[in-house]
Amino acid sequence: MSNEVLNYDKVAEASLVKAQRDGAETMWDRRAAQKTQCGFGEAGVCCRICAMGPCRVSPVPGKGAERGICGANADTIVARNFARMVAAGTSAHSDHARDIVHALHHSKAEGPFKVRDEAKLRRIAAEWEIADADTKETYALAHELALMALEEFGKPFGTQRFLKRAPQARQDIWAREDIAPRAIDQEVTTLMHSTHMGCAADYESLFRRGMRTGMSDGWGGSMIGTEFSDILYGTPTARASSSNLGVIDAEMVNILIHGHDPNLAEMVILAAQSPEMVEMAKAKGAKGINIVGMCCTGNEMTMRHGIKIAGNFYQQEMCIITGAIEAVVVDVQCIFPALPELAKTYHTRFISTSQKAKIAGDMYIEFSEATGLDNAAEIVKLAVENFPNRDAAKVEIPDIKQDTMVGYSVETIIQHLDAVVNSQLEDGLGTVKPLTDVIYAGVIRGAAGVVGCNNPKQQHDYAHITVMEELIKRDVICVVTGCAAQAAAKAGLLTLEAKEKCGRGLFEVCERVNIPPVLHMGSCVDISRILHLVNLCADLKEIDPALLPVVGIAPEWMSEKAVAIANYVVGSGINTYLGVIPQVLGSPNFTKLMTEDVQEFIGAHFVFEKDPIVMVDKIMEDLEAKRVALGI
Ligand code: SF4
Ligand code: MSK
């Protein structure tokens, strides 16, 4: 167990001391057991794409084997490995989106899947040029739109419909560089084909195909995931919540929902609200049922219902170690396979629910759109019945939680901006004009999207919080999603009071608009909300988003989805700062392509910087240079 890694978060430290006492293994034990990680893998120069391999080429030119058995060199191997990460990440976000669209296709007036934001349904139907979008019967329209969305995954011709949300200047670059994404499944499949043994061996071509695939995530799968979740479950609005392990309640039946897809979470919330379930919980000696969230399911639930956030990625084991969780219910992505075994140390039941993420070790209750509410009821009942099995001697919930504000969708941000417009009787009502005005006036110097995971290569949450605190101090407004958002919640940065940590300009803006300086915009797929916001600003100014003083940052990323995200953010013209170095350094050519050359044809690039303070210095230089170029 490394104190160096843990000293930022006393909650974590206490949990891990308890884990040792209980004989429970955690990620930190397994990280230590890995000892030094493989240098070839770290440099991206290990290839096991065919059975002649695995082949390892030297990450240092001139030393050791320079080619694999087939002749692939470091450039090809690094580019193929990187591209496959993009394909996997894109498939994950997009397959999640497909499930949401299927749920919309199952929707009906009597529920449980039903249209909760009819205005958005009609708006997107009109955007996608469905005839009579404003008058058609709600569910006829919902089903028609769902079918159209499903075609975005496999249509034989054309590019993603949402690309038209970008200003023309950016669309022209995508067309010129051939990175406008076609059907999502086609992009993923084609990239897997290109990276098959004996296919693409040109690293720049692989990079470009990877970027197009990533673009099918951001402007396809993720954007569909976000917008269609809003239609089904409601567009998030600003609301209060609470975060960190202290939200687990010793007197309640605690159900932890972990993963990404709101379909499962929404049904569990519905099932747990039923009076029979609550009565059953009371009959078992509990005060009620407490649902808490983790990772992006946590974000989805908190921004639509105010459900409390138990923690982010690195805390998934700590929740179980409290000894007070009756059931961990998971859907897809970011779930440690270690959880069922860990749960056995306590009374906790671990329930996986998706064919796509079946995890052996405890229970499997398959969730489907056809039987969603019944599946959820079975899960909640199981958790309630497990309450009497709790071992009081093993319960220890860290007494730390933090109030937080969540739910700043684009629509909610615009509503807040409208309040300022009204008071000044200016034009720009219902738009992002007040935001662009304060950026152009220099009251705030720019904006940063801070996203992504935790990674033991970084001191957990430290990089997230350092980057955000330093940026707001320097008058840069932050919008956050994923586990970065939950780090911000725990650190108190998602509160109105956090304006005290800001520079003078951002302080004024927060006070007048009545917002925190760090805005919770949702889950990982909701980075599409950030994209949309940036593109609305660029559109208003009639410029390419690459010219705006805006950056993307993933200080502690770990997942393949983050690689897909970074690709579409750069592809969208936004410089992207990575605090964990991707496994590409074994190819100096590929590294240069990512960090320098791509700028010439896309207008944005990647920056690798492990030190969060140095990263912020670089970001400020970047933002100020953009301001100078704009003449603002
Ligand atoms: Fe080795 Fe080439 Fe096969 Fe990769 S594709 S494992 S480099 S022979
Ligand atoms: S949950 S992808 S650990 S942000 Fe979206 Fe957190 Fe990263 Fe998973």
XYZ file of C-alpha atoms and ligand atoms in Angstrom:
648
model
C 0.000 0.000 0.000
C 1.535 3.277 -1.038
C 1.109 6.259 1.234
C 2.476 8.449 -1.496
C -0.569 7.536 -3.547
C -3.045 7.898 -0.751
C -2.011 10.838 1.367
C -4.327 13.274 -0.465
C -7.456 11.451 0.576
C -7.852 10.574 4.209
C -11.081 8.722 3.455
C -9.193 6.367 1.215
C -6.475 5.903 3.758
C -8.941 4.944 6.493
C -10.749 2.543 4.168
C -7.579 0.766 3.218
C -6.495 0.346 6.812
C -9.860 -1.314 7.404
C -9.403 -3.479 4.300
C -6.157 -4.813 5.697
C -7.847 -5.520 9.027
C -10.694 -7.372 7.284
C -8.285 -9.358 5.098
C -9.716 -7.763 1.942
C -7.546 -7.314 -1.124
C -7.696 -4.013 -3.018
C -6.343 -2.495 -6.234
C -3.395 -1.113 -4.282
C -2.344 -4.624 -3.233
C -2.635 -5.803 -6.813
C -0.793 -2.744 -8.105
C 2.083 -3.566 -5.725
C 2.035 -7.212 -6.877
C 2.565 -6.049 -10.463
C 5.927 -4.625 -9.381
C 7.557 -2.739 -12.271
C 5.189 -2.622 -15.230
C 6.351 -3.937 -18.607
C 8.486 -1.350 -20.421
C 7.546 -2.707 -23.855
C 3.839 -2.487 -23.100
C 4.272 0.972 -21.575
C 5.975 2.164 -24.782
C 3.299 0.495 -26.938
C 5.798 -1.668 -28.835
C 4.486 -5.112 -27.882
C 2.388 -6.709 -30.643
C 0.222 -9.799 -30.250
C -2.052 -9.192 -33.179
C -1.142 -12.518 -34.810
C -0.012 -15.918 -33.586
C 3.479 -15.576 -35.004
C 3.941 -13.197 -32.071
C 3.963 -11.832 -29.529
C 6.713 -9.632 -30.925
C 8.447 -6.919 -28.986
C 10.472 -4.312 -30.779
C 12.890 -2.011 -29.116
C 11.432 1.254 -27.819
C 14.914 2.730 -28.297
C 15.917 3.006 -31.979
C 19.152 1.167 -32.763
C 18.903 -1.125 -29.741
C 17.486 -4.657 -30.048
C 14.941 -5.944 -32.602
C 13.579 -3.163 -34.759
C 10.870 -5.229 -36.474
C 8.394 -7.940 -35.562
C 8.411 -11.254 -37.465
C 6.170 -9.805 -40.210
C 8.356 -6.741 -40.481
C 6.109 -4.320 -38.583
C 8.224 -1.582 -37.006
C 7.620 0.474 -33.866
C 5.578 3.080 -35.785
C 3.172 0.466 -37.125
C 2.876 -1.448 -33.860
C 2.284 1.685 -31.764
C -0.229 3.069 -34.272
C -2.138 -0.217 -34.434
C -2.276 -0.599 -30.660
C -3.458 2.982 -30.254
C -6.077 2.595 -32.992
C -7.445 -0.531 -31.337
C -7.896 1.423 -28.102
C -9.930 3.988 -30.033
C -12.057 1.254 -31.598
C -12.744 -0.364 -28.217
C -13.548 2.941 -26.552
C -15.867 3.994 -29.346
C -17.647 0.655 -29.282
C -18.253 0.970 -25.523
C -19.839 4.432 -25.578
C -21.770 3.662 -28.711
C -23.122 0.316 -27.597
C -24.319 2.015 -24.422
C -26.095 4.545 -26.665
C -27.670 1.760 -28.691
C -29.271 0.370 -25.504
C -30.715 3.783 -24.698
C -32.191 4.032 -28.185
C -33.652 0.528 -27.857
C -35.297 1.644 -24.616
C -36.802 4.631 -26.450
C -38.084 2.240 -29.058
C -39.782 0.299 -26.215
C -41.239 3.458 -24.707
C -44.981 3.864 -24.195
C -47.241 6.302 -22.372
C -47.855 3.952 -19.443
C -44.109 3.368 -18.935
C -41.842 2.288 -17.417
C -39.808 3.610 -20.380
C -41.529 6.802 -21.438
C -40.818 10.160 -22.989
C -40.024 12.619 -20.218
C -38.623 15.478 -22.307
C -41.090 15.810 -25.153
C -39.684 19.190 -26.216
C -36.273 17.612 -26.802
C -37.848 14.706 -28.685
C -39.529 17.163 -31.054
C -36.433 19.377 -31.298
C -34.172 16.493 -32.355
C -36.837 15.075 -34.671
C -36.958 18.480 -36.408
C -33.143 18.669 -36.449
C -33.131 15.284 -38.192
C -35.779 16.548 -40.625
C -38.654 14.254 -39.668
C -41.852 15.572 -41.229
C -44.482 16.977 -38.834
C -42.080 16.752 -35.914
C -44.122 19.282 -33.975
C -47.508 17.609 -34.407
C -46.935 13.873 -34.694
C -48.251 11.663 -31.857
C -45.547 11.477 -29.188
C -44.823 7.743 -29.272
C -45.137 7.406 -33.042
C -42.504 10.125 -33.239
C -40.334 8.558 -30.504
C -40.320 5.208 -32.271
C -39.584 6.781 -35.645
C -36.708 8.795 -34.181
C -35.374 5.698 -32.406
C -35.285 3.805 -35.703
C -33.445 6.671 -37.344
C -30.930 6.694 -34.502
C -30.382 2.948 -34.862
C -29.553 3.587 -38.511
C -26.729 5.884 -37.400
C -24.967 2.705 -36.274
C -25.225 0.820 -39.532
C -26.462 3.000 -42.386
C -24.741 2.139 -45.656
C -24.181 5.716 -46.832
C -23.592 9.176 -45.418
C -22.017 10.602 -42.268
C -23.271 11.187 -38.719
C -26.333 13.435 -38.521
C -25.132 15.427 -35.504
C -22.054 16.694 -37.390
C -24.253 19.509 -38.679
C -24.196 20.986 -35.180
C -20.627 22.161 -35.815
C -19.866 25.459 -37.558
C -19.317 25.171 -41.305
C -15.603 25.938 -40.941
C -15.092 22.795 -38.850
C -17.312 20.675 -41.090
C -15.148 21.770 -44.035
C -11.990 20.565 -42.245
C -13.608 17.189 -41.547
C -14.579 16.841 -45.193
C -11.131 17.961 -46.400
C -9.275 15.578 -44.110
C -11.747 12.730 -44.574
C -12.465 12.347 -40.872
C -16.221 12.982 -40.978
C -17.445 9.731 -39.418
C -19.778 7.411 -41.286
C -21.955 4.775 -39.542
C -20.573 4.018 -36.067
C -20.371 0.244 -36.489
C -18.699 0.760 -39.852
C -15.983 2.957 -38.346
C -15.258 0.471 -35.560
C -15.297 -2.523 -37.899
C -13.162 -0.826 -40.516
C -10.590 0.166 -37.931
C -10.428 -3.380 -36.577
C -9.938 -4.533 -40.168
C -7.200 -1.965 -40.797
C -5.334 -3.113 -37.702
C -5.569 -6.814 -38.600
C -2.282 -8.531 -39.350
C -1.079 -7.622 -42.803
C -3.329 -4.560 -43.319
C -2.459 -0.930 -42.634
C 1.192 -0.295 -41.862
C 1.312 3.461 -42.424
C 1.202 5.108 -38.997
C -0.309 8.366 -40.225
C -3.078 6.567 -42.068
C -3.830 4.530 -38.925
C -3.927 7.692 -36.849
C -6.347 9.379 -39.215
C -8.624 6.324 -39.345
C -8.490 6.212 -35.553
C -9.502 9.843 -35.334
C -12.451 9.271 -37.667
C -13.546 6.360 -35.474
C -13.219 8.502 -32.355
C -15.317 11.138 -34.106
C -18.066 8.540 -34.573
C -18.070 8.260 -30.780
C -18.233 11.978 -29.924
C -20.567 13.106 -32.694
C -22.347 9.741 -32.960
C -22.557 7.282 -30.078
C -21.910 9.636 -27.180
C -24.133 12.406 -28.511
C -26.927 9.929 -29.199
C -26.409 8.451 -25.712
C -26.759 11.873 -24.103
C -29.642 13.276 -26.128
C -31.748 10.128 -26.098
C -31.198 9.629 -22.361
C -32.539 13.141 -21.888
C -35.622 12.344 -23.991
C -36.303 9.223 -21.907
C -35.316 10.343 -18.431
C -35.417 14.128 -18.589
C -32.790 16.755 -19.351
C -30.788 17.426 -16.194
C -31.405 20.586 -14.216
C -29.314 22.155 -11.468
C -29.909 20.394 -8.160
C -28.255 19.646 -4.849
C -26.640 16.343 -4.040
C -23.989 14.974 -1.759
C -20.793 13.018 -2.345
C -18.158 10.714 -0.886
C -18.352 7.497 1.127
C -20.203 9.207 3.974
C -23.418 9.153 1.910
C -23.718 5.432 2.697
C -26.247 5.278 5.536
C -25.737 2.762 8.351
C -29.468 2.641 9.110
C -30.703 2.049 5.584
C -30.607 -0.714 3.009
C -27.746 0.548 0.816
C -27.739 -0.291 -2.880
C -24.703 0.820 -4.868
C -25.297 1.193 -8.609
C -22.083 1.223 -10.596
C -21.413 1.440 -14.324
C -22.763 3.679 -17.048
C -26.132 2.958 -18.576
C -29.036 4.900 -17.037
C -31.603 2.292 -18.174
C -30.803 -0.036 -15.277
C -30.362 2.753 -12.727
C -33.665 4.428 -13.612
C -35.564 1.167 -13.179
C -33.868 0.417 -9.837
C -34.781 3.908 -8.597
C -38.386 3.324 -9.680
C -38.530 -0.108 -8.044
C -37.012 1.153 -4.777
C -39.620 3.918 -4.558
C -42.498 1.480 -4.430
C -44.277 1.601 -1.014
C -44.148 -2.216 -0.776
C -40.358 -2.220 -1.066
C -40.000 0.544 1.506
C -42.345 -1.334 3.879
C -40.356 -4.513 3.332
C -37.134 -2.661 4.191
C -38.717 -1.360 7.401
C -39.932 -4.821 8.301
C -36.325 -5.985 8.027
C -35.238 -3.325 10.529
C -33.959 -0.646 8.134
C -35.192 2.954 8.004
C -35.603 2.760 4.252
C -33.706 2.224 1.006
C -30.684 4.360 0.158
C -29.501 4.207 -3.439
C -26.013 5.559 -4.021
C -24.066 5.886 -7.254
C -20.569 5.299 -8.517
C -18.754 6.277 -11.709
C -20.972 7.421 -14.561
C -24.176 5.704 -13.480
C -23.657 7.778 -10.352
C -23.452 10.902 -12.508
C -26.542 9.989 -14.511
C -28.598 9.408 -11.338
C -27.371 12.411 -9.417
C -28.026 14.907 -12.203
C -31.574 13.701 -12.813
C -32.654 12.704 -9.286
C -30.100 14.116 -6.846
C -29.084 10.546 -5.922
C -25.966 10.757 -3.769
C -22.539 9.982 -5.209
C -20.656 7.378 -3.156
C -17.440 8.020 -5.030
C -15.461 7.746 -8.207
C -13.580 4.949 -9.944
C -10.860 4.294 -7.371
C -13.427 4.097 -4.545
C -15.467 1.180 -5.901
C -13.794 -1.262 -3.543
C -13.930 1.173 -0.628
C -17.735 1.228 -0.816
C -17.855 -2.511 -0.205
C -15.200 -2.252 2.515
C -17.583 -0.057 4.562
C -19.437 -3.327 5.272
C -22.745 -1.476 4.842
C -23.638 -2.205 1.225
C -26.400 -4.775 0.775
C -26.016 -5.026 -3.000
C -23.640 -3.758 -5.650
C -25.540 -3.647 -8.925
C -23.565 -3.136 -12.107
C -24.256 -2.729 -15.792
C -21.295 -1.987 -18.082
C -17.789 -0.488 -18.031
C -15.258 0.442 -15.342
C -16.293 -2.377 -12.989
C -13.409 -4.227 -11.335
C -13.685 -8.007 -11.882
C -12.351 -8.160 -8.297
C -15.637 -6.942 -6.809
C -17.528 -10.269 -6.399
C -14.605 -11.777 -4.486
C -14.259 -8.670 -2.322
C -18.006 -8.722 -1.622
C -17.618 -12.188 -0.082
C -15.517 -10.683 2.714
C -18.721 -8.933 3.765
C -22.417 -9.764 3.444
C -22.632 -7.754 0.198
C -24.237 -9.335 -2.876
C -22.712 -8.515 -6.206
C -25.186 -8.539 -9.108
C -24.169 -8.157 -12.725
C -26.995 -7.495 -15.149
C -25.700 -7.195 -18.706
C -24.754 -9.940 -21.149
C -22.040 -7.548 -22.261
C -20.504 -7.395 -18.795
C -21.332 -10.653 -17.055
C -18.936 -10.950 -14.127
C -18.497 -14.336 -12.563
C -18.382 -14.760 -8.823
C -21.805 -14.041 -7.394
C -25.145 -13.345 -9.078
C -26.441 -12.546 -12.525
C -29.879 -11.064 -13.085
C -30.242 -10.197 -16.733
C -31.710 -6.783 -17.424
C -33.617 -6.218 -20.622
C -35.754 -3.389 -21.947
C -38.759 -5.745 -22.148
C -38.636 -6.741 -18.468
C -36.628 -3.860 -16.974
C -38.852 -2.948 -14.039
C -39.355 -6.594 -12.992
C -35.585 -7.184 -13.144
C -35.021 -4.083 -11.024
C -37.670 -5.163 -8.484
C -35.935 -8.545 -8.096
C -32.631 -6.755 -7.450
C -34.092 -4.362 -4.869
C -35.880 -7.223 -3.079
C -32.664 -9.198 -2.912
C -30.862 -6.218 -1.371
C -33.623 -5.645 1.189
C -33.637 -9.310 2.203
C -29.896 -9.143 2.643
C -30.071 -6.340 5.233
C -30.383 -8.664 8.278
C -27.203 -10.462 7.160
C -25.116 -7.356 7.757
C -22.328 -7.869 10.327
C -22.423 -4.789 12.574
C -18.860 -5.466 13.722
C -17.634 -4.967 10.171
C -19.495 -1.714 9.482
C -17.344 1.390 9.368
C -18.480 4.269 7.177
C -16.018 7.168 6.881
C -17.698 10.259 8.303
C -16.908 12.436 5.310
C -19.332 13.809 2.780
C -19.577 17.014 0.810
C -22.624 18.935 -0.399
C -22.535 19.558 -4.115
C -24.450 21.041 -7.041
C -24.944 18.942 -10.166
C -26.954 18.802 -13.386
C -25.647 21.603 -15.615
C -26.819 20.453 -19.012
C -26.392 22.903 -21.905
C -30.070 23.814 -21.531
C -29.639 24.529 -17.812
C -26.521 26.630 -18.398
C -28.417 28.702 -20.976
C -31.304 29.164 -18.513
C -28.859 30.508 -15.928
C -27.324 32.844 -18.513
C -30.829 34.049 -19.417
C -31.339 35.307 -15.878
C -28.439 37.722 -16.420
C -29.682 38.736 -19.869
C -33.132 39.530 -18.491
C -31.757 41.705 -15.770
C -29.773 43.740 -18.293
C -32.416 43.804 -21.048
C -29.789 42.757 -23.565
C -30.161 40.568 -26.603
C -28.973 36.951 -26.585
C -31.839 35.399 -24.638
C -31.824 31.609 -24.948
C -28.284 31.550 -26.286
C -24.711 31.220 -25.061
C -24.016 34.874 -25.925
C -23.446 35.992 -22.311
C -20.809 33.259 -22.007
C -18.980 34.255 -25.180
C -19.298 37.901 -24.132
C -17.448 37.371 -20.847
C -14.807 35.256 -22.574
C -14.288 37.820 -25.322
C -14.238 40.674 -22.801
C -11.497 38.853 -20.894
C -13.505 38.698 -17.658
C -12.803 34.983 -17.869
C -9.751 33.915 -19.847
C -11.192 30.733 -21.314
C -12.866 27.438 -20.549
C -11.637 23.933 -19.789
C -13.418 20.595 -19.972
C -11.880 18.401 -17.265
C -12.855 14.753 -17.643
C -11.798 11.178 -17.107
C -10.940 8.526 -14.624
C -8.543 7.746 -11.781
C -5.307 5.922 -12.425
C -2.805 4.710 -9.843
C -0.097 6.209 -12.058
C -1.347 9.523 -10.686
C -2.043 10.353 -7.065
C -5.786 9.782 -7.168
C -7.919 12.909 -7.464
C -4.872 15.083 -6.777
C -4.279 15.898 -10.444
C -7.999 16.546 -11.027
C -8.305 18.922 -8.117
C -4.978 20.682 -8.636
C -5.784 21.372 -12.284
C -9.287 22.664 -11.497
C -8.242 24.808 -8.517
C -5.370 26.367 -10.429
C -7.554 27.070 -13.462
C -10.400 28.753 -11.585
C -7.853 30.792 -9.662
C -6.680 32.043 -13.061
C -10.224 32.880 -14.248
C -10.774 29.806 -16.391
C -14.242 28.305 -15.989
C -14.304 24.484 -15.801
C -16.951 22.067 -16.994
C -16.542 18.506 -15.766
C -17.842 15.001 -16.378
C -17.126 11.427 -15.346
C -14.904 10.650 -12.403
C -13.266 14.082 -12.660
C -16.692 15.550 -11.863
C -16.958 13.325 -8.809
C -13.477 14.350 -7.681
C -14.636 17.967 -7.940
C -17.802 17.134 -5.986
C -15.809 15.593 -3.136
C -13.417 18.539 -3.044
C -16.277 21.050 -2.739
C -15.619 22.663 -6.115
C -19.193 22.107 -7.330
C -20.632 24.596 -4.857
C -21.584 28.248 -5.082
C -19.118 28.895 -2.256
C -16.232 27.641 -4.418
C -16.273 31.046 -6.110
C -14.100 32.171 -3.203
C -11.291 30.162 -4.810
C -11.613 31.991 -8.132
C -9.845 34.919 -9.668
C -11.773 38.199 -9.664
C -13.324 37.810 -13.103
C -14.669 34.305 -12.612
C -15.826 35.244 -9.102
C -17.976 38.024 -10.600
C -19.420 35.707 -13.237
C -20.276 33.004 -10.676
C -21.918 35.566 -8.445
C -24.015 37.175 -11.186
C -25.041 33.973 -12.939
C -25.392 32.092 -9.629
C -23.315 29.084 -10.668
C -20.332 27.225 -9.253
C -17.010 27.867 -11.058
C -16.823 24.158 -11.874
C -19.973 22.897 -13.570
C -21.058 19.255 -13.410
C -22.170 18.320 -16.921
C -22.673 14.609 -16.358
C -21.227 11.270 -17.344
C -18.558 10.259 -19.872
C -20.990 10.203 -22.813
C -21.992 13.709 -21.721
C -18.686 15.074 -22.965
C -20.929 15.453 -25.998
C -22.705 18.185 -23.971
C -19.359 19.982 -23.685
C -18.793 19.580 -27.433
C -22.233 20.984 -28.099
C -21.634 23.972 -25.800
C -18.279 24.812 -27.410
C -19.785 24.525 -30.868
C -22.718 26.770 -29.938
C -20.183 29.409 -28.851
C -18.148 29.013 -32.048
C -21.282 29.094 -34.169
C -22.415 32.304 -32.517
C -19.073 33.891 -33.405
C -19.090 32.225 -36.830
C -15.629 30.775 -36.301
C -13.968 27.368 -36.150
C -14.021 26.085 -32.520
C -10.231 25.612 -32.825
C -9.901 29.397 -32.518
C -11.692 29.641 -29.161
C -9.690 29.773 -25.891
C -10.920 26.338 -24.829
C -9.064 23.132 -23.861
C -9.866 19.527 -22.991
C -8.060 17.872 -20.084
C -7.927 14.276 -18.807
C -5.577 14.437 -15.807
C -5.976 10.838 -14.575
C -7.477 8.885 -17.485
C -7.135 5.111 -17.765
C -9.784 3.663 -20.108
C -9.941 2.977 -23.840
C -13.022 5.188 -23.878
C -10.799 8.081 -22.814
C -8.598 7.443 -25.859
C -11.650 7.596 -28.118
C -12.708 10.809 -26.366
C -9.297 12.440 -26.718
C -9.398 11.668 -30.438
C -12.768 13.265 -31.025
C -11.932 16.279 -28.873
C -8.747 16.926 -30.883
C -10.676 16.098 -34.059
C -13.179 18.778 -33.031
C -10.386 21.363 -32.920
C -9.748 21.426 -29.170
C -6.240 20.937 -27.743
C -6.296 18.009 -25.324
C -4.010 17.656 -22.306
C -3.342 14.160 -20.955
C -1.920 13.710 -17.447
C -1.223 10.026 -18.030
C 1.056 9.445 -21.015
C -0.556 7.143 -23.597
C 1.382 4.027 -24.573
C 2.880 5.554 -27.725
C 6.338 6.794 -26.744
C 7.973 3.748 -28.373
C 7.345 5.492 -31.691
C 8.849 8.987 -31.767
C 7.206 9.480 -35.171
C 3.723 8.642 -33.892
C 4.301 10.744 -30.768
C 5.308 13.727 -32.915
C 2.271 13.205 -35.117
C -0.029 13.347 -32.083
C 1.651 16.245 -30.302
C 2.734 18.429 -33.244
C 1.977 17.438 -36.823
C -1.777 16.893 -36.371
C -2.045 20.604 -35.594
C -1.331 21.371 -39.241
C -4.271 19.464 -40.660
C -6.809 19.390 -37.784
C -5.988 22.646 -35.995
C -5.489 21.001 -32.593
C -3.102 18.557 -30.936
C -2.433 16.378 -27.896
C -0.230 17.538 -25.002
C 1.274 14.997 -22.587
C 2.106 16.413 -19.145
C 2.167 14.468 -15.903
C 2.721 17.418 -13.553
C -0.641 19.169 -13.020
C 0.928 22.511 -12.147
C 3.140 22.510 -15.231
C 0.091 21.395 -17.219
C -1.880 24.433 -16.033
C 1.002 26.745 -16.978
C 0.982 25.262 -20.476
C -2.815 25.575 -20.685
C -2.688 29.251 -19.722
C -0.089 29.917 -22.423
C -2.303 28.088 -24.904
C -5.438 30.056 -23.924
C -3.641 33.400 -23.969
C -2.135 32.657 -27.385
C -5.628 31.909 -28.699
C -6.866 35.209 -27.280
C -4.067 37.106 -28.981
C -4.798 35.372 -32.293
C -8.485 36.323 -31.962
C -7.536 39.878 -31.088
C -9.428 39.784 -27.794
Fe 4.570 -10.041 -34.694
Fe 3.701 -8.906 -36.971
Fe 2.230 -10.834 -35.794
Fe 2.474 -8.399 -34.660
S 1.475 -8.854 -36.609
S 2.607 -10.376 -33.632
S 4.578 -7.825 -35.220
S 4.288 -11.043 -36.661
S -16.671 6.154 -15.233
S -14.396 5.808 -18.083
S -13.463 5.594 -14.801
S -14.349 8.645 -16.017
Fe -17.336 6.897 -16.983
Fe -14.884 7.133 -14.534
Fe -13.276 6.856 -16.577
Fe -15.039 5.033 -16.103
